[in-house]
């Protein structure tokens, strides 16, 4: 199990039990949120510096194409480990930046502390569990390309149909109805 999956449930139960606004912790949450976002972006900068210092050995990694909702989002390609890590870092930095913009907009518009608390807790755990953090900050070794976790609707989507039936399987025949 991952802590980033458990923390939201615990936080939601805690926020239902305790009203942070009535307790006077609004500014604490705001400052904590801003501090956590700055620290996470600083860690992303540190990861960038470590990737930049990587020795490029010239070995290429085959990256399979990425499909979302049946559409090819990113074609298959070959990259070095350094190029692959830089691409993954760009993706990794977009998530907290976009999350910050959305969360700040929700807080500004509706004044709800729930999204601030959730992002305050989730962003560091998500960053910690990421493969680039594991490799470049914690010194672990991982195989590239990194496995992609299934999307939230992966179970609802049917598997891609096979292009050609196998030689020992009969081809499907459809007949037209006479009108």
Short mmCIF file of C-alpha atoms in Angstrom, two decimals:
data_model
loop_
_atom_site.label_atom_id
_atom_site.label_comp_id
_atom_site.label_asym_id
_atom_site.label_seq_id
_atom_site.Cartn_x
_atom_site.Cartn_y
_atom_site.Cartn_z
CA UNK A 1 0.00 0.00 0.00
CA UNK A 2 1.02 3.59 -0.51
CA UNK A 3 0.64 6.35 2.04
CA UNK A 4 -0.66 8.68 -0.66
CA UNK A 5 -3.73 6.42 -0.88
CA UNK A 6 -4.37 6.32 2.89
CA UNK A 7 -3.69 9.96 3.82
CA UNK A 8 -6.70 11.46 1.97
CA UNK A 9 -9.16 9.21 3.81
CA UNK A 10 -7.63 10.00 7.21
CA UNK A 11 -7.57 13.74 6.41
CA UNK A 12 -11.20 13.73 5.26
CA UNK A 13 -12.33 12.02 8.47
CA UNK A 14 -10.26 14.43 10.55
CA UNK A 15 -11.59 17.50 8.76
CA UNK A 16 -15.16 16.30 9.28
CA UNK A 17 -14.53 15.97 12.99
CA UNK A 18 -12.55 19.20 13.51
CA UNK A 19 -13.42 22.56 11.97
CA UNK A 20 -10.07 24.27 11.34
CA UNK A 21 -11.75 27.62 10.65
CA UNK A 22 -13.51 27.66 14.04
CA UNK A 23 -10.30 26.56 15.75
CA UNK A 24 -8.45 29.52 14.22
CA UNK A 25 -6.01 27.56 12.05
CA UNK A 26 -6.82 29.21 8.71
CA UNK A 27 -3.53 31.12 8.48
CA UNK A 28 -1.58 28.07 9.68
CA UNK A 29 -3.04 26.00 6.85
CA UNK A 30 -2.36 28.76 4.29
CA UNK A 31 1.27 29.14 5.38
CA UNK A 32 1.76 25.37 5.60
CA UNK A 33 0.33 24.93 2.11
CA UNK A 34 2.62 27.58 0.62
CA UNK A 35 5.64 26.18 2.48
CA UNK A 36 5.00 22.61 1.31
CA UNK A 37 4.57 23.72 -2.31
CA UNK A 38 7.84 25.70 -2.22
CA UNK A 39 9.72 22.78 -0.60
CA UNK A 40 8.36 20.32 -3.20
CA UNK A 41 9.39 22.60 -6.07
CA UNK A 42 12.83 23.00 -4.47
CA UNK A 43 13.14 19.20 -4.35
CA UNK A 44 12.17 19.08 -8.04
CA UNK A 45 14.99 21.58 -8.70
CA UNK A 46 17.40 19.34 -6.78
CA UNK A 47 16.28 16.35 -8.86
CA UNK A 48 16.84 18.43 -12.00
CA UNK A 49 20.39 19.24 -10.91
CA UNK A 50 21.08 15.55 -10.20
CA UNK A 51 19.70 14.49 -13.59
CA UNK A 52 21.75 17.20 -15.28
CA UNK A 53 24.91 15.77 -13.69
CA UNK A 54 24.13 12.24 -14.91
CA UNK A 55 26.71 10.70 -17.21
CA UNK A 56 25.13 9.96 -20.58
CA UNK A 57 26.40 6.49 -21.52
CA UNK A 58 24.67 6.55 -24.92
CA UNK A 59 22.54 3.44 -24.29
CA UNK A 60 19.03 3.91 -25.61
CA UNK A 61 15.86 2.85 -23.83
CA UNK A 62 12.81 1.85 -25.86
CA UNK A 63 9.83 3.85 -24.65
CA UNK A 64 6.47 2.37 -25.77
CA UNK A 65 3.73 4.63 -27.09
CA UNK A 66 1.33 6.11 -24.58
CA UNK A 67 -2.39 5.79 -25.27
CA UNK A 68 -5.21 7.53 -23.47
CA UNK A 69 -8.83 6.83 -24.28
CA UNK A 70 -7.70 4.86 -27.35
CA UNK A 71 -5.71 7.80 -28.78
CA UNK A 72 -1.92 7.85 -29.08
CA UNK A 73 -0.72 10.69 -26.86
CA UNK A 74 2.99 10.03 -27.21
CA UNK A 75 4.52 7.89 -29.97
CA UNK A 76 7.04 5.15 -29.26
CA UNK A 77 10.62 6.44 -29.15
CA UNK A 78 14.14 5.71 -28.01
CA UNK A 79 15.93 7.90 -25.46
CA UNK A 80 18.92 7.76 -23.17
CA UNK A 81 18.29 7.44 -19.43
CA UNK A 82 19.15 11.12 -18.96
CA UNK A 83 16.69 12.26 -21.66
CA UNK A 84 13.99 9.96 -20.27
CA UNK A 85 14.48 11.27 -16.72
CA UNK A 86 14.31 14.88 -17.95
CA UNK A 87 11.02 14.16 -19.75
CA UNK A 88 9.60 12.49 -16.64
CA UNK A 89 10.76 15.43 -14.50
CA UNK A 90 8.88 17.86 -16.76
CA UNK A 91 5.74 15.76 -16.27
CA UNK A 92 6.39 15.55 -12.53
CA UNK A 93 6.74 19.34 -12.15
CA UNK A 94 3.52 20.02 -14.08
CA UNK A 95 1.42 18.11 -11.55
CA UNK A 96 2.15 20.23 -8.45
CA UNK A 97 2.11 23.46 -10.47
CA UNK A 98 -1.28 22.69 -11.97
CA UNK A 99 -2.53 21.43 -8.60
CA UNK A 100 -1.40 24.67 -6.97
CA UNK A 101 -3.23 26.81 -9.51
CA UNK A 102 -6.45 24.80 -9.26
CA UNK A 103 -6.34 24.56 -5.47
CA UNK A 104 -5.60 28.28 -5.05
CA UNK A 105 -8.48 29.09 -7.41
CA UNK A 106 -10.90 26.91 -5.44
CA UNK A 107 -9.75 28.46 -2.17
CA UNK A 108 -10.00 31.99 -3.55
CA UNK A 109 -13.46 31.43 -5.03
CA UNK A 110 -15.15 29.38 -2.29
CA UNK A 111 -12.86 29.78 0.74
CA UNK A 112 -12.75 26.05 1.44
CA UNK A 113 -9.77 24.78 3.45
CA UNK A 114 -10.32 21.14 2.43
CA UNK A 115 -8.39 21.36 -0.88
CA UNK A 116 -5.52 23.21 0.81
CA UNK A 117 -5.20 20.56 3.51
CA UNK A 118 -5.46 17.74 0.97
CA UNK A 119 -2.74 19.22 -1.25
CA UNK A 120 -0.62 20.07 1.78
CA UNK A 121 -0.63 16.38 2.67
CA UNK A 122 -0.71 14.77 -0.78
CA UNK A 123 1.99 16.70 -2.65
CA UNK A 124 4.95 15.59 -0.49
CA UNK A 125 3.81 11.95 -0.39
CA UNK A 126 3.28 11.84 -4.15
CA UNK A 127 6.70 13.40 -4.69
CA UNK A 128 8.33 10.95 -2.27
CA UNK A 129 6.74 7.92 -3.97
CA UNK A 130 7.75 9.05 -7.47
CA UNK A 131 10.45 7.06 -9.27
CA UNK A 132 12.69 10.10 -9.90
CA UNK A 133 12.79 10.89 -6.18
CA UNK A 134 13.53 7.26 -5.40
CA UNK A 135 16.43 7.20 -7.88
CA UNK A 136 18.00 10.65 -7.64
CA UNK A 137 17.38 11.57 -3.99
CA UNK A 138 17.16 8.22 -2.20
CA UNK A 139 19.73 6.36 -4.32
CA UNK A 140 17.55 3.40 -5.30
CA UNK A 141 17.87 1.70 -8.67
CA UNK A 142 14.82 1.25 -10.87
CA UNK A 143 14.30 -0.12 -14.34
CA UNK A 144 13.43 2.35 -17.06
CA UNK A 145 10.93 2.97 -18.57
CA UNK A 146 8.97 3.32 -15.34
CA UNK A 147 5.72 1.36 -15.17
CA UNK A 148 2.75 3.61 -15.74
CA UNK A 149 -0.03 3.26 -13.20
CA UNK A 150 -3.44 2.60 -14.70
CA UNK A 151 -5.65 5.64 -15.08
CA UNK A 152 -8.76 6.13 -12.96
CA UNK A 153 -11.01 4.82 -15.75
CA UNK A 154 -8.78 1.94 -16.88
CA UNK A 155 -11.16 -0.69 -15.51
CA UNK A 156 -14.08 0.81 -17.40
CA UNK A 157 -12.39 0.83 -20.81
CA UNK A 158 -12.55 -2.33 -22.93
CA UNK A 159 -9.29 -3.87 -24.05
CA UNK A 160 -8.08 -2.86 -27.49
CA UNK A 161 -9.39 -5.24 -30.16
CA UNK A 162 -6.87 -7.44 -31.91
CA UNK A 163 -5.98 -6.29 -35.41
CA UNK A 164 -5.96 -9.71 -37.04
CA UNK A 165 -7.47 -12.98 -35.85
CA UNK A 166 -4.96 -15.75 -35.27
CA UNK A 167 -4.47 -18.36 -38.01
CA UNK A 168 -6.26 -21.11 -36.09
CA UNK A 169 -9.24 -18.87 -35.20
CA UNK A 170 -12.10 -18.53 -37.71
CA UNK A 171 -12.81 -15.02 -38.96
CA UNK A 172 -16.12 -13.54 -37.93
CA UNK A 173 -18.69 -13.47 -40.71
CA UNK A 174 -21.58 -11.07 -40.70
CA UNK A 175 -24.66 -11.56 -42.84
CA UNK A 176 -26.98 -8.83 -44.02
CA UNK A 177 -30.63 -9.19 -43.25
CA UNK A 178 -32.99 -9.05 -46.20
CA UNK A 179 -35.44 -6.23 -45.97
#
